[in-house]
XYZ file of C-alpha atoms in Angstrom:
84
model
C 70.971 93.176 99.804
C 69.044 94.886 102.456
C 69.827 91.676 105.108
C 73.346 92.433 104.387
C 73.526 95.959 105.975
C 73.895 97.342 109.490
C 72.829 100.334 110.898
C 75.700 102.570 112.646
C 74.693 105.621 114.227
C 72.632 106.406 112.387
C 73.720 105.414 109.058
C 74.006 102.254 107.107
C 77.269 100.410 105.974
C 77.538 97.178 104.138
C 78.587 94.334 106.439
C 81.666 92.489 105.415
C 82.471 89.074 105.312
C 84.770 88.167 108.222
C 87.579 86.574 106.514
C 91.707 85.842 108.411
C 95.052 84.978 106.786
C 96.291 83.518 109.836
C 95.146 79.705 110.925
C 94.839 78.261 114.109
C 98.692 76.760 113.764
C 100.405 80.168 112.996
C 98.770 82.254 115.505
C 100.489 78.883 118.066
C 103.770 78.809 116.025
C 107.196 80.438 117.049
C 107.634 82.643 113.647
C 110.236 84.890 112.625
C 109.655 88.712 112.990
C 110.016 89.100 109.141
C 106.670 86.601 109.110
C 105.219 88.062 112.285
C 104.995 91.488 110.371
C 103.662 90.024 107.341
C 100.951 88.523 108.851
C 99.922 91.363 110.949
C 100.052 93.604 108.516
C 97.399 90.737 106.454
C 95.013 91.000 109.583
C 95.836 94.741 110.630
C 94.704 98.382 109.778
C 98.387 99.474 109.697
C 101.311 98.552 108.299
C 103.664 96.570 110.563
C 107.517 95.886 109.634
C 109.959 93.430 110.908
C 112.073 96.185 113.426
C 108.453 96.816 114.733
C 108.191 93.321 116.118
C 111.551 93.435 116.852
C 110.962 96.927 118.844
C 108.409 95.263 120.890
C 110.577 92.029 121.530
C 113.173 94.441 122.944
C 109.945 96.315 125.081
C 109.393 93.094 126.827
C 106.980 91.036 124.343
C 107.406 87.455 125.084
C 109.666 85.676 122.543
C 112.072 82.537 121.985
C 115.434 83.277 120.052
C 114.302 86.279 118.349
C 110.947 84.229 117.201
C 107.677 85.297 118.777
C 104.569 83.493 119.144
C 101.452 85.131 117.435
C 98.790 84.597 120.391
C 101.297 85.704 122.621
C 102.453 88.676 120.877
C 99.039 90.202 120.532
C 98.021 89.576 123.821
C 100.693 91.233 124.695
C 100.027 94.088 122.710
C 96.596 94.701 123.939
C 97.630 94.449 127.677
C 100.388 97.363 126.928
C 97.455 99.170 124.953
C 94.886 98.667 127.810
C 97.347 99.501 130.558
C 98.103 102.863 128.391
């Protein structure tokens, strides 16, 4: 069990397995908001709902007839977040 933690300033936390909901073909898929915020809210630490993604369509996230592309829409996201 000991191989299995990790030492964080200064004090010790299990290590989780790394595990994702999304696969390589929805993160390149055009999906719906409705399924955008689903799965983000699978692989995030908040929850995300469907006029969220639509929010950030309207903000200028990139986007195809309401439908967004995963990849895209993150990266997205963390250029707006770094540019903050």
């Amino acid at each position: 069990m000991a191989e299995n933690r990790q030492k964080t300033a200064g004090r010790t936390r299990e290590k989780r397995p790394v595990r994702s909901a999304l696969s390589l073909t929805q993160l390149r898929s055009y999906v719906t908001p409705q399924e955008a915020a689903r799965l983000l809210t699978c692989e995030g630490q908040r929850p995300v709902t469907a006029d969220d993604v639509r929010r950030l369509i309207e903000r200028g996230a990139p986007g195809r007839g309401g439908k967004v592309r995963l990849v895209d829409l993150i990266a997205w996201m963390a250029r707006e977040t770094e540019a903050r």
